Every structure is written in C-alpha cells, then in structure tokens.
Coordinates of C-alpha atoms in Angstrom, one line a residue:
M1 CA 78.9 17.3 21.7
K2 CA 78.8 15.0 18.8
H3 CA 77.3 12.3 21.1
L4 CA 74.6 14.8 22.3
L5 CA 73.6 15.6 18.8
S6 CA 73.3 12.1 17.8
F7 CA 71.2 11.4 20.9
L8 CA 68.9 14.4 20.2
L9 CA 68.6 13.3 16.6
V10 CA 67.6 9.8 17.6
F11 CA 65.3 11.2 20.4
N12 CA 63.3 13.5 17.8
L13 CA 63.0 10.7 15.3
M14 CA 61.5 8.5 17.9
V15 CA 59.1 11.2 19.1
Y16 CA 58.1 12.0 15.6
G17 CA 57.7 8.2 14.9
Y18 CA 55.3 7.8 18.0
A19 CA 53.6 10.9 16.9
Q20 CA 52.9 9.4 13.5
V21 CA 51.7 6.2 15.1
D22 CA 49.5 8.0 17.5
K23 CA 48.1 10.1 14.7
Q24 CA 47.5 7.1 12.6
K25 CA 45.7 5.3 15.5
N26 CA 43.6 8.3 16.2
E27 CA 42.5 8.9 12.7
N28 CA 39.0 7.7 11.9
P29 CA 38.5 5.2 9.1
K30 CA 38.0 6.7 5.8
L31 CA 34.9 4.6 5.0
V32 CA 32.5 2.7 7.1
L33 CA 30.9 -0.2 5.3
G34 CA 27.8 -1.7 6.9
I35 CA 26.9 -5.0 5.2
V36 CA 23.5 -6.7 5.9
V37 CA 23.1 -10.1 4.4
D38 CA 19.3 -10.8 4.1
Q39 CA 18.0 -13.9 5.8
M40 CA 21.5 -15.2 6.8
R41 CA 21.5 -17.7 9.7
Y42 CA 24.6 -17.9 11.8
D43 CA 25.3 -21.4 10.8
Y44 CA 25.7 -20.6 7.3
L45 CA 29.1 -19.3 8.4
T46 CA 30.0 -22.6 10.0
R47 CA 28.1 -25.0 7.7
F48 CA 29.6 -23.8 4.4
Y49 CA 33.0 -22.8 6.0
N50 CA 35.0 -25.1 4.1
K51 CA 33.6 -23.9 0.7
Y52 CA 34.6 -20.5 1.3
G53 CA 37.8 -18.9 0.0
D54 CA 40.2 -16.8 2.1
G55 CA 39.2 -13.3 0.8
G56 CA 35.6 -13.0 1.9
F57 CA 33.9 -14.3 5.1
K58 CA 37.1 -16.0 6.1
R59 CA 39.1 -12.7 5.7
M60 CA 36.7 -11.1 8.0
I61 CA 37.0 -14.0 10.5
N62 CA 40.8 -14.4 10.4
E63 CA 41.6 -10.6 10.4
G64 CA 38.6 -9.2 12.4
F65 CA 36.3 -10.0 15.2
N66 CA 33.7 -12.8 15.2
C67 CA 30.8 -12.4 17.7
K68 CA 29.5 -16.1 17.5
N69 CA 26.5 -15.7 19.7
N70 CA 24.7 -12.5 18.2
H71 CA 21.0 -12.3 18.4
F72 CA 18.1 -10.0 17.6
N73 CA 16.6 -8.9 20.8
Y74 CA 12.9 -8.4 19.7
V75 CA 10.2 -9.6 17.5
P76 CA 9.2 -9.5 14.7
T77 CA 12.3 -10.6 12.8
K78 CA 11.4 -9.2 9.5
T79 CA 13.5 -7.3 6.8
A80 CA 12.5 -3.8 7.5
P81 CA 12.6 -3.8 11.3
G82 CA 16.0 -5.7 11.0
H83 CA 17.6 -3.2 8.9
A84 CA 16.3 -0.2 10.9
S85 CA 17.5 -1.9 14.2
V86 CA 21.0 -2.5 13.0
F87 CA 21.7 1.1 11.9
T88 CA 19.7 2.8 14.8
G89 CA 20.9 0.7 17.7
T90 CA 17.3 0.4 18.8
T91 CA 14.1 -1.8 18.4
P92 CA 10.7 -1.3 16.7
K93 CA 9.5 -0.1 20.2
Y94 CA 11.3 3.1 19.5
H95 CA 12.2 3.4 15.7
G96 CA 8.5 2.6 14.9
I97 CA 9.3 0.2 11.8
I98 CA 7.1 -2.8 13.1
G99 CA 7.0 -4.7 9.9
N100 CA 7.5 -4.5 6.2
D101 CA 3.9 -3.6 5.9
F102 CA 1.8 -2.7 8.9
Y103 CA -1.6 -1.4 9.8
D104 CA -2.0 2.2 10.2
R105 CA -4.6 3.1 12.8
D106 CA -5.0 6.8 11.5
S107 CA -5.6 5.9 7.9
K108 CA -7.3 2.7 8.6
K109 CA -5.1 0.9 5.9
M110 CA -1.9 -1.2 5.5
V111 CA 1.0 1.0 4.9
Y112 CA 4.6 0.0 3.5
C113 CA 7.5 0.9 5.7
A114 CA 9.2 3.0 3.1
G115 CA 6.2 4.2 1.1
D116 CA 5.8 7.9 0.5
D117 CA 3.4 9.4 -1.8
T118 CA 4.8 12.9 -1.1
V119 CA 7.9 12.1 -3.3
E120 CA 8.5 11.2 -6.9
S121 CA 10.4 8.3 -8.6
V122 CA 13.8 9.1 -10.1
G123 CA 15.1 7.0 -12.7
T124 CA 11.8 5.3 -13.6
S125 CA 8.3 6.3 -14.8
T126 CA 6.8 3.8 -12.4
S127 CA 5.8 4.4 -8.8
S128 CA 8.6 2.1 -7.6
G129 CA 10.7 5.2 -6.4
K130 CA 8.0 6.7 -4.4
M131 CA 10.0 5.9 -1.2
S132 CA 11.6 7.5 1.8
P133 CA 12.7 6.8 5.5
H134 CA 9.9 9.1 6.8
R135 CA 8.1 6.4 8.8
M136 CA 11.5 5.6 10.7
L137 CA 11.3 7.8 13.8
V138 CA 14.8 7.9 14.9
T139 CA 18.4 8.5 13.7
T140 CA 21.0 6.1 12.2
F141 CA 24.6 6.1 13.0
A142 CA 25.0 7.3 9.4
D143 CA 22.8 10.2 10.3
E144 CA 25.0 11.0 13.5
N145 CA 28.2 10.9 11.2
R146 CA 26.5 13.3 8.8
L147 CA 25.7 15.8 11.6
F148 CA 29.2 15.3 13.3
T149 CA 31.0 16.1 10.0
Q150 CA 28.9 19.1 9.3
L151 CA 27.4 17.1 6.3
Q152 CA 30.8 16.6 4.8
G153 CA 30.8 12.8 5.3
K154 CA 28.7 11.2 2.6
T155 CA 26.2 8.4 3.2
I156 CA 25.1 6.1 0.3
G157 CA 22.7 3.2 0.9
I158 CA 22.4 0.3 -1.8
S159 CA 20.4 -2.7 -2.0
I160 CA 18.1 -4.8 -4.5
K161 CA 15.3 -4.0 -2.1
D162 CA 14.2 -0.3 -1.5
R163 CA 13.7 -0.9 2.3
G164 CA 17.2 -2.4 2.5
A165 CA 18.7 0.8 1.0
I166 CA 16.6 3.5 2.5
L167 CA 16.3 2.5 6.2
P168 CA 20.1 2.0 7.0
A169 CA 21.2 5.1 5.2
G170 CA 18.8 7.2 7.5
H171 CA 17.2 10.5 7.0
S172 CA 20.2 12.7 6.0
A173 CA 21.7 10.4 3.3
N174 CA 23.1 11.8 0.1
A175 CA 21.4 9.1 -1.7
A176 CA 19.7 5.5 -1.6
Y177 CA 19.6 3.4 -4.6
W178 CA 17.5 0.2 -5.1
F179 CA 17.0 -2.2 -8.1
H180 CA 13.9 -1.8 -10.3
G181 CA 13.5 -5.1 -12.3
K182 CA 10.6 -6.0 -14.5
D183 CA 11.2 -4.9 -17.9
E184 CA 13.6 -2.0 -17.1
G185 CA 16.5 -3.6 -14.9
V186 CA 17.7 -0.3 -13.6
W187 CA 19.0 1.3 -10.4
I188 CA 16.6 4.0 -9.3
S189 CA 16.1 6.5 -6.4
S190 CA 13.5 9.0 -5.1
S191 CA 13.1 12.7 -5.1
F192 CA 13.6 12.6 -1.3
Y193 CA 17.3 12.3 -2.2
M194 CA 17.7 14.0 -5.6
N195 CA 15.8 15.3 -8.9
K196 CA 18.0 13.3 -11.2
L197 CA 20.2 10.3 -11.1
P198 CA 24.0 11.1 -11.1
K199 CA 25.9 10.6 -14.3
W200 CA 27.7 7.5 -12.9
V201 CA 24.3 5.9 -12.3
E202 CA 23.1 6.7 -15.6
K203 CA 26.4 5.3 -17.0
F204 CA 25.9 2.0 -15.0
N205 CA 22.2 1.6 -16.1
A206 CA 23.2 2.1 -19.7
S207 CA 26.1 -0.5 -19.4
K208 CA 23.6 -3.4 -19.6
T209 CA 25.5 -4.9 -16.8
A210 CA 22.2 -6.3 -15.4
K211 CA 21.4 -7.9 -18.8
S212 CA 24.7 -9.7 -18.8
Y213 CA 23.5 -12.0 -15.9
F214 CA 20.9 -13.7 -17.9
K215 CA 23.0 -16.7 -18.2
D216 CA 23.0 -20.1 -16.9
W217 CA 22.8 -20.6 -13.0
D218 CA 24.7 -23.7 -12.2
T219 CA 26.7 -24.8 -9.2
Y220 CA 30.0 -22.9 -8.8
Y221 CA 31.7 -26.2 -7.9
D222 CA 30.8 -29.8 -8.7
I223 CA 27.2 -30.3 -7.2
S224 CA 28.4 -33.7 -5.8
T225 CA 30.7 -31.7 -3.4
Y226 CA 27.8 -29.8 -1.9
T227 CA 27.5 -32.3 1.0
E228 CA 26.3 -29.6 3.4
S229 CA 22.9 -29.4 1.9
G230 CA 20.1 -31.8 1.1
S231 CA 19.5 -33.6 -2.2
D232 CA 18.9 -31.1 -5.3
L233 CA 15.6 -33.0 -6.2
N234 CA 13.2 -32.8 -3.4
A235 CA 9.6 -31.9 -2.4
F236 CA 10.5 -28.9 -0.3
E237 CA 11.5 -26.2 -2.9
G238 CA 9.4 -23.9 -4.9
G239 CA 11.5 -23.3 -8.1
F240 CA 10.8 -21.0 -11.0
K241 CA 7.9 -20.9 -13.4
G242 CA 8.7 -22.6 -16.9
K243 CA 11.0 -25.3 -15.2
E244 CA 9.4 -28.6 -14.0
T245 CA 11.8 -29.2 -11.2
A246 CA 13.7 -27.0 -8.8
T247 CA 16.9 -28.5 -10.0
F248 CA 20.3 -27.2 -11.4
P249 CA 21.0 -25.8 -13.9
Y250 CA 18.6 -22.9 -14.5
K251 CA 18.8 -21.3 -17.9
L252 CA 17.9 -17.7 -17.0
S253 CA 17.7 -16.3 -20.5
K254 CA 14.8 -18.9 -21.2
L255 CA 13.1 -18.5 -17.7
K256 CA 13.1 -14.6 -17.6
K257 CA 9.9 -14.2 -19.6
K258 CA 7.7 -16.2 -17.2
N259 CA 9.4 -14.9 -14.1
G260 CA 9.2 -11.2 -14.1
N261 CA 12.1 -10.6 -16.6
F262 CA 14.7 -8.7 -14.7
D263 CA 13.0 -9.5 -11.3
L264 CA 14.2 -13.1 -12.0
L265 CA 17.8 -12.0 -11.0
K266 CA 16.7 -11.1 -7.6
G267 CA 16.1 -14.7 -6.8
T268 CA 19.4 -15.7 -7.9
P269 CA 23.1 -15.3 -6.6
Y270 CA 23.5 -12.9 -9.7
G271 CA 21.4 -10.2 -7.8
N272 CA 24.1 -10.2 -5.3
S273 CA 26.8 -9.9 -7.9
L274 CA 24.8 -7.0 -9.5
T275 CA 24.6 -5.3 -6.0
T276 CA 28.4 -5.7 -5.7
D277 CA 28.9 -4.1 -9.2
F278 CA 26.9 -1.2 -8.3
A279 CA 28.5 -0.7 -4.9
I280 CA 31.9 -0.7 -6.6
A281 CA 30.7 2.0 -9.1
A282 CA 29.3 4.0 -6.2
I283 CA 32.9 3.9 -4.5
E284 CA 34.3 5.4 -7.6
G285 CA 31.2 7.7 -8.6
E286 CA 31.0 9.2 -5.2
A287 CA 34.6 9.3 -4.4
L288 CA 33.8 7.3 -1.1
G289 CA 36.8 7.0 1.3
Q290 CA 38.9 9.4 -0.7
D291 CA 39.7 12.0 2.1
N292 CA 40.1 12.0 5.8
I293 CA 36.4 12.7 6.5
T294 CA 34.6 9.4 7.1
D295 CA 31.9 8.2 4.6
V296 CA 29.4 5.7 5.1
L297 CA 28.2 3.0 2.6
T298 CA 25.5 0.6 3.5
V299 CA 24.9 -2.4 1.4
S300 CA 22.3 -4.9 1.7
Y301 CA 22.4 -8.3 -0.2
S302 CA 18.8 -9.2 -0.8
S303 CA 19.1 -12.2 -3.0
T304 CA 20.0 -14.5 -0.3
D305 CA 16.4 -13.8 1.2
Y306 CA 14.7 -14.4 -2.2
V307 CA 16.7 -17.8 -2.7
G308 CA 15.9 -18.8 0.9
H309 CA 12.2 -18.0 0.7
N310 CA 12.0 -20.0 -2.7
F311 CA 14.3 -23.0 -2.0
G312 CA 14.7 -23.3 1.7
V313 CA 17.5 -23.4 4.3
N314 CA 18.6 -26.9 3.4
S315 CA 18.9 -26.5 -0.4
K316 CA 21.7 -26.7 -2.8
E317 CA 20.4 -23.4 -4.2
I318 CA 21.1 -21.6 -0.9
E319 CA 24.5 -23.2 -0.4
D320 CA 25.6 -22.1 -3.9
T321 CA 24.3 -18.7 -3.3
Y322 CA 26.5 -18.2 -0.2
I323 CA 29.5 -19.7 -2.1
R324 CA 29.0 -17.0 -4.8
L325 CA 28.4 -14.2 -2.3
D326 CA 31.7 -15.2 -0.7
K327 CA 33.4 -14.6 -4.0
D328 CA 31.6 -11.2 -4.4
L329 CA 32.7 -10.1 -1.0
E330 CA 36.3 -11.0 -1.7
R331 CA 36.1 -8.9 -5.0
F332 CA 34.5 -6.1 -3.1
F333 CA 37.2 -6.0 -0.4
N334 CA 40.0 -6.2 -3.1
V335 CA 38.6 -3.0 -4.6
L336 CA 38.4 -1.3 -1.2
D337 CA 42.0 -2.2 -0.5
K338 CA 43.0 -0.5 -3.9
K339 CA 40.7 2.6 -3.8
V340 CA 40.5 3.3 -0.1
G341 CA 43.5 1.6 1.2
N342 CA 44.0 -1.7 3.3
G343 CA 43.6 -0.8 6.9
K344 CA 42.0 2.4 6.2
Y345 CA 38.3 1.4 6.2
V346 CA 36.1 -0.7 8.6
V347 CA 33.4 -3.3 7.7
F348 CA 30.8 -5.0 9.7
L349 CA 28.7 -7.8 8.4
T350 CA 25.5 -9.1 10.0
A351 CA 21.8 -10.2 8.9
D352 CA 18.4 -8.7 9.3
H353 CA 17.1 -12.1 10.4
G354 CA 17.6 -15.8 10.0
A355 CA 15.1 -18.4 8.7
V356 CA 13.3 -21.6 9.7
E357 CA 13.9 -25.0 8.2
V358 CA 11.1 -25.9 5.8
P359 CA 8.5 -27.4 8.3
A360 CA 7.5 -30.1 5.7
Y361 CA 11.1 -31.2 5.8
L362 CA 11.3 -31.1 9.5
K363 CA 8.2 -33.2 9.9
T364 CA 9.9 -36.1 7.9
Q365 CA 12.6 -35.9 10.6
N366 CA 9.9 -36.0 13.4
I367 CA 10.7 -32.6 14.5
P368 CA 7.5 -30.7 15.8
S369 CA 6.5 -28.3 13.0
G370 CA 3.8 -27.4 10.6
Y371 CA 1.6 -25.0 8.8
L372 CA -1.3 -22.6 10.1
N373 CA -4.8 -22.6 8.6
N374 CA -5.3 -18.8 9.0
S375 CA -8.6 -18.8 7.1
E376 CA -10.0 -21.4 9.5
R377 CA -8.7 -19.6 12.5
K378 CA -10.1 -16.2 11.3
Q379 CA -13.5 -17.7 10.7
K380 CA -13.6 -19.2 14.1
F381 CA -12.6 -15.8 15.7
K382 CA -15.2 -13.9 13.9
L383 CA -18.0 -16.2 15.2
F384 CA -16.6 -15.7 18.7
L385 CA -16.7 -11.9 18.3
K386 CA -20.3 -12.1 17.1
D387 CA -21.3 -14.3 19.9
Q388 CA -19.4 -12.2 22.5
F389 CA -20.0 -8.8 21.6
G390 CA -23.0 -9.0 19.1
T391 CA -20.9 -7.9 16.1
E392 CA -17.6 -8.5 14.1
D393 CA -17.2 -4.8 13.8
V394 CA -15.1 -4.5 17.0
L395 CA -12.3 -6.0 14.7
E396 CA -10.4 -3.7 12.5
N397 CA -7.5 -5.6 11.2
I398 CA -5.4 -8.8 11.7
S399 CA -1.8 -8.6 10.4
N400 CA 1.8 -9.5 11.5
S401 CA 0.5 -11.8 14.3
Q402 CA -1.5 -8.9 15.8
I403 CA -5.2 -8.0 16.2
F404 CA -6.3 -4.3 15.9
L405 CA -9.6 -3.5 17.4
N406 CA -12.1 -0.9 16.4
R407 CA -11.7 1.4 19.5
E408 CA -14.5 3.7 18.4
K409 CA -16.9 0.8 18.0
I410 CA -15.9 -0.7 21.4
K411 CA -16.7 2.8 23.0
E412 CA -20.0 3.0 21.2
L413 CA -20.9 -0.4 22.6
G414 CA -20.1 0.8 26.1
L415 CA -17.5 -1.9 26.4
N416 CA -14.2 -1.6 28.3
L417 CA -11.1 -2.1 26.0
G418 CA -9.0 -3.9 28.4
D419 CA -11.7 -6.3 29.0
V420 CA -12.3 -6.9 25.3
Q421 CA -8.6 -7.4 24.9
E422 CA -8.4 -9.9 27.7
A423 CA -11.5 -11.9 26.3
I424 CA -9.7 -12.2 23.0
V425 CA -6.5 -13.4 24.6
N426 CA -8.5 -16.2 26.2
E427 CA -10.2 -17.1 23.1
Q428 CA -7.0 -17.1 20.9
M429 CA -5.2 -19.4 23.6
A430 CA -7.9 -22.0 22.9
Y431 CA -6.9 -22.1 19.3
K432 CA -4.7 -24.8 17.7
H433 CA -0.9 -23.8 17.5
I434 CA -1.2 -20.5 19.3
S435 CA 1.6 -20.7 22.0
K436 CA 1.1 -17.3 23.6
A437 CA -1.1 -14.3 23.4
Y438 CA -0.7 -10.9 25.2
T439 CA -2.7 -7.7 25.4
A440 CA -1.4 -4.2 24.6
T441 CA -2.2 -3.3 28.0
T442 CA 0.1 -5.9 29.4
M443 CA 3.0 -4.9 26.8
S444 CA 2.7 -1.3 28.1
S445 CA 2.4 -1.9 31.9
V446 CA 4.4 -5.0 32.8
N447 CA 8.3 -5.0 32.6
F448 CA 9.6 -8.2 31.2
I449 CA 13.2 -8.9 31.4
E450 CA 13.6 -12.3 29.8
G451 CA 12.1 -14.9 27.3
I452 CA 9.8 -14.3 24.4
E453 CA 7.8 -11.8 26.4
A454 CA 10.8 -9.5 26.5
L455 CA 11.3 -9.8 22.9
L456 CA 7.7 -9.1 22.2
Q457 CA 7.9 -6.0 24.4
K458 CA 11.0 -4.6 22.5
G459 CA 9.1 -5.1 19.3
F460 CA 5.9 -3.4 20.6
N461 CA 5.5 0.2 19.7
Q462 CA 2.5 1.6 21.8
K463 CA 1.1 3.9 18.9
R464 CA 1.6 1.4 16.1
S465 CA 1.3 -2.0 17.4
G466 CA -2.0 -4.1 17.8
D467 CA -4.4 -4.6 20.7
V468 CA -3.4 -8.3 21.0
I469 CA -0.1 -9.9 20.0
L470 CA 0.1 -13.6 19.1
V471 CA 2.9 -16.1 19.1
N472 CA 2.6 -19.3 17.3
D473 CA 4.2 -22.8 18.2
P474 CA 7.8 -23.2 17.3
A475 CA 8.4 -24.0 13.5
Y476 CA 4.6 -23.4 12.7
I477 CA 4.3 -20.9 10.0
S478 CA 2.0 -19.2 7.7
Y479 CA 3.5 -19.9 4.3
P480 CA 3.5 -22.3 1.5
I481 CA 4.7 -25.9 2.0
T482 CA 7.9 -25.1 0.0
G483 CA 10.7 -22.7 0.9
S484 CA 11.7 -21.0 4.3
T485 CA 10.4 -17.8 6.1
H486 CA 11.0 -16.0 9.3
G487 CA 9.6 -13.6 11.9
S488 CA 9.6 -15.4 15.2
G489 CA 11.7 -14.9 18.3
L490 CA 13.2 -18.4 18.3
N491 CA 16.9 -19.0 17.6
Y492 CA 16.6 -20.0 14.0
D493 CA 15.2 -16.4 13.4
T494 CA 17.3 -14.5 16.1
H495 CA 20.9 -16.0 15.7
V496 CA 22.7 -14.1 13.0
P497 CA 26.4 -13.5 12.1
L498 CA 28.2 -10.4 13.4
L499 CA 31.7 -9.9 12.0
F500 CA 33.9 -6.7 12.1
F501 CA 37.1 -6.0 10.5
G502 CA 39.5 -3.2 9.4
K503 CA 40.7 -0.1 10.9
G504 CA 40.3 0.0 14.7
I505 CA 39.1 -3.6 15.2
K506 CA 40.7 -6.2 17.2
H507 CA 41.4 -9.9 16.0
G508 CA 39.4 -12.2 18.2
E509 CA 36.2 -14.1 18.8
T510 CA 33.6 -14.3 21.6
L511 CA 30.8 -16.6 22.5
Q512 CA 29.6 -13.9 24.9
K513 CA 26.0 -12.8 23.9
T514 CA 25.8 -9.8 21.9
E515 CA 22.7 -8.1 20.4
I516 CA 21.9 -6.6 17.2
T517 CA 21.3 -3.1 18.8
D518 CA 25.1 -3.2 19.9
I519 CA 26.3 -2.6 16.5
A520 CA 25.4 1.1 15.8
P521 CA 26.8 2.2 19.4
T522 CA 30.0 0.2 18.6
V523 CA 30.5 1.9 15.2
S524 CA 29.6 5.4 16.8
A525 CA 32.2 4.8 19.6
L526 CA 34.8 3.7 17.0
L527 CA 34.2 7.1 15.1
G528 CA 33.8 9.2 18.3
I529 CA 30.4 10.4 17.4
S530 CA 27.0 10.6 19.0
F531 CA 25.1 7.5 19.4
P532 CA 21.7 7.4 17.3
N533 CA 19.3 9.3 19.4
A534 CA 17.2 6.4 20.5
A535 CA 20.0 3.6 20.7
I536 CA 19.6 1.3 23.5
G537 CA 22.6 -1.0 22.8
Q538 CA 26.1 -0.9 24.4
P539 CA 29.5 -0.5 22.5
L540 CA 31.2 -3.8 22.2
E541 CA 34.6 -2.9 24.0
I542 CA 35.8 -6.3 23.2
V543 CA 35.8 -5.5 19.4
I544 CA 37.4 -2.1 19.5
D545 CA 41.2 -1.9 19.4

C-alpha cells in the first residue's frame, strides 16, 4: 500500500509537471515586438558583426532564428510600401500603398501615404499630426490580434517617421506616435486615435529627453578601428549645413540652428536612441505585456535611413549608427526581460528596404552606375507626345517611375489607350538608361512568375498605379551625387535581414529564400490568429518551435 501511494504521488507530480509544461508551451507570448530598421541592408549584419555586442543583433542571432536570404518580392522598395508589406503580409498590388507619395487619379494631385485632412493633430498645433492609415486597404496582423482578443490586446506603433508608426500598427490600433522635430521636439499623434495625449506621453515630452541628445556625435569606438567602412573624408557624402566637411566629430548643439533644430536628431544615431527611450516609456505607460492577452508593439528605427541617405552605404557614419543601434537594442531587450519576462515575449527584426552604394563611388571602382538626367528625359518625352499625338495634354503625371495618362483627353482625341501606352513604351525604351518599360495593360493581363517583371506586377495596383512602368539601369538613380537611395528590384534594395527570437521561436538559420510577406503569416500562426485579410505569404514553419 505504501509503495502504491508513493507511485501515485510521483505519477500525479509527473502529470502535473507535464501539464504545466504544455500550458506554458501553449500560452501565447505576452508581447509581440515588431522592429523595422529603415534602410538596413542584409550585409550590415555581417559587415559590422565583429563590432556588435552580445545583447543586440547577436543575441537575436544566437538565441533565435536567422533568415539569411530574405527579400522583398515587389517593386518599389520604398519606406511606406515596405512597412505596409511587412505587417500585412501582402504587397502594394493589394494593400494599395504604392509609394511614400503617389499620384491620385481622382483628385488629380499627389497624395501622401498617411495624410488625412479629416483628422486633427494631437500634441502639436501644426499639421504634422493630420495622419491616419486610411489609404492602406487591408489589415495588419496587429489588426487581426485586436479582433481575435476582442480588442483586449493593445497595439501601439512608434517611429520617428509618421508612416513608420501608422502603417504597421494598422487600422484598429490604440495609438501611433511619431516625432515632430523642428522647434518643438515632441512625440505626437492624431485624432484618429485619441483626442489628447496620455499622461505618460506628456510626461516624456516634458522631460527634455530629446534636448539631451544635442551633444557631440563622435564614433563610439576609436575611428581607426572602423575598418569595415571607407575613409571619413571623401567626396561621396552630404554632411550637415554649417560644417565644412562630412567628418567626425559633429557638434550637434552648434549645428542644430542651421539643420532644422530637433530635426537634426533624426539624421544621427541619437534619433534611434530617442525612439528606444520612448518605446521603453510606452512599455510602462501602456502596461504592455503585463497580462496573458498578447499586446503588439511596432517600432521603426528611422534614423538609419536618414544617415544612409546623407552619408551613404560605405560611410563611417553608417557604421557608427549601427554600432549604436546595437547598443539601443540591447538596452531595449534588457528592459523587456525585466518588465515582461525573459522568454515571455517574441521579437522579429527586419527592414523596409536596402540601399545602393553611392554611384559616384561605384564609378571609381569601374562598376556600372550613374545618375539620371530626368529634366532632359522629360523634355524629350514631351516633344515626342506633341509630335505623335499633337499635344502634351495626354500626359497627366510622371512620378515614382510611372507615367500617368490623361484618359479623358485620349478618349476625346479618339485614340486607343492601349495603343498610346504601347507607343510610349517603345519611345521610352529608346532613352538612355531605361532598362525596361511595361504598360498597365501588360501588368494586368500577363502572369509573370519570375524576374523583375514579377516584382513589378506585385507592386502594381490596378487602380492606383500608372499607365506605363519604367525600370532604370542597375545602380542608375535619380538622386544627388552624394548619399545613398533605394527603390529598385535589385538585390541591394531587396535583400534585408529577418531575425526572430523569443517565445515560440526555434534556434537556427536558413539560406532558403524567404520573402517579406512571410512575416505577418508567421506571427499570425505563432499567435493562432487569422492571417491579415489579404496576406499572400506563407508561415515559416522552420522558424516556429
């Protein structure tokens, strides 16, 4: 009898233990943190690897899963489409965000991806808060989590850039916050989310944290050790007004007056530090991850993009920015360990696009590259229109490598739209540094499965995109001769990091190709919720434990 009781006691303890393990395994993460690093090429992980500490990027790699061959699967590789695609699991073809700014056929004018005149600014008297996600046509995984939890799971979006906060958080978010610089230096929002800033945001704005970053920006380590980037003094960087050379150190307190005051911080690594400060304040202020109902926090680090545009891919400034971002990530993860609990949250980190090496630098290395003369090209095109159709009025707009035609005028002239589109394609293909050109009719009727054509098609929205889509030669850009930019379907723009770590994530890596649209379905599968309503990606089974 004694042995039987002992056996039953041990058996019950084992059953209870297994039940607790199963319960722990089946519990969802308390918090999903989605991080987008603006303009982060994949090779920034590998190039600067030896400069990183153990608690940031390396922690994600060593404890989590590294998708080494992750790509954007559409064109254009711009900020707004990138953020929308990461969190919706689909492409501009469906979510409708075809650019940061894009031409609207109905209003006959350019519109901003997040601009919304029906709402009011909250936290500033300027128009900087008149923003919402209303131009994004589909749901994000954050929206689906809100619906699944009966609106009990919170969603907060944070970024220096308004679009980087608004689009990831989706339509049903509790809040999105972005940084209004200039002479104010405060975090603001929109009446789409609230009528007044919460007390924790007001407290943060009053703390003068932003002002504290007007200090010297010098390299984190001795500049002589920055062997992964080019020389500090070169002809390929922009720099700041008021400083003769784009070289370290930068005395921000002296430069702020000529560089937009608080806007200056956006173009330094301190903009990322300020974003981290605010995100940490949000964890506490919103009590994120403090119960068993999953919350979502989206954080976009924008300063990497500003620095890349200004100084370029190969600059000492970009290297230092990533070294410092690594420190901010470590600080952030340490707070999450303490506030939410190590192993109780999940993080993914990716980018909204990559960037091209400065073409002026590439040319010194005999790599085909250069700059486009758009005014010359446009002038030649208008002469063609007048000669071919008797008027320039058949042209309505040229933007984002797309040509929009005046369809009413074409009809009035008795012309066939398809014929006009085709004639323009043939004309554009004769121009210098045009690599490819396609009509909207082709994009709508032919099913492309590979190459640049497939990327263009996934970025083509039948209602919002142009009549003719243009592709420039590789590494030929419309940009000043200093700094880097992005937007193409080439590997330097499409190949970006994808790291997962935390609850429910395996440890490992893969060179199998993954696509940016796989992220939202993977998070949705991890949470056991519906996929975003237009998602085309697939859950990455290799990632989920």
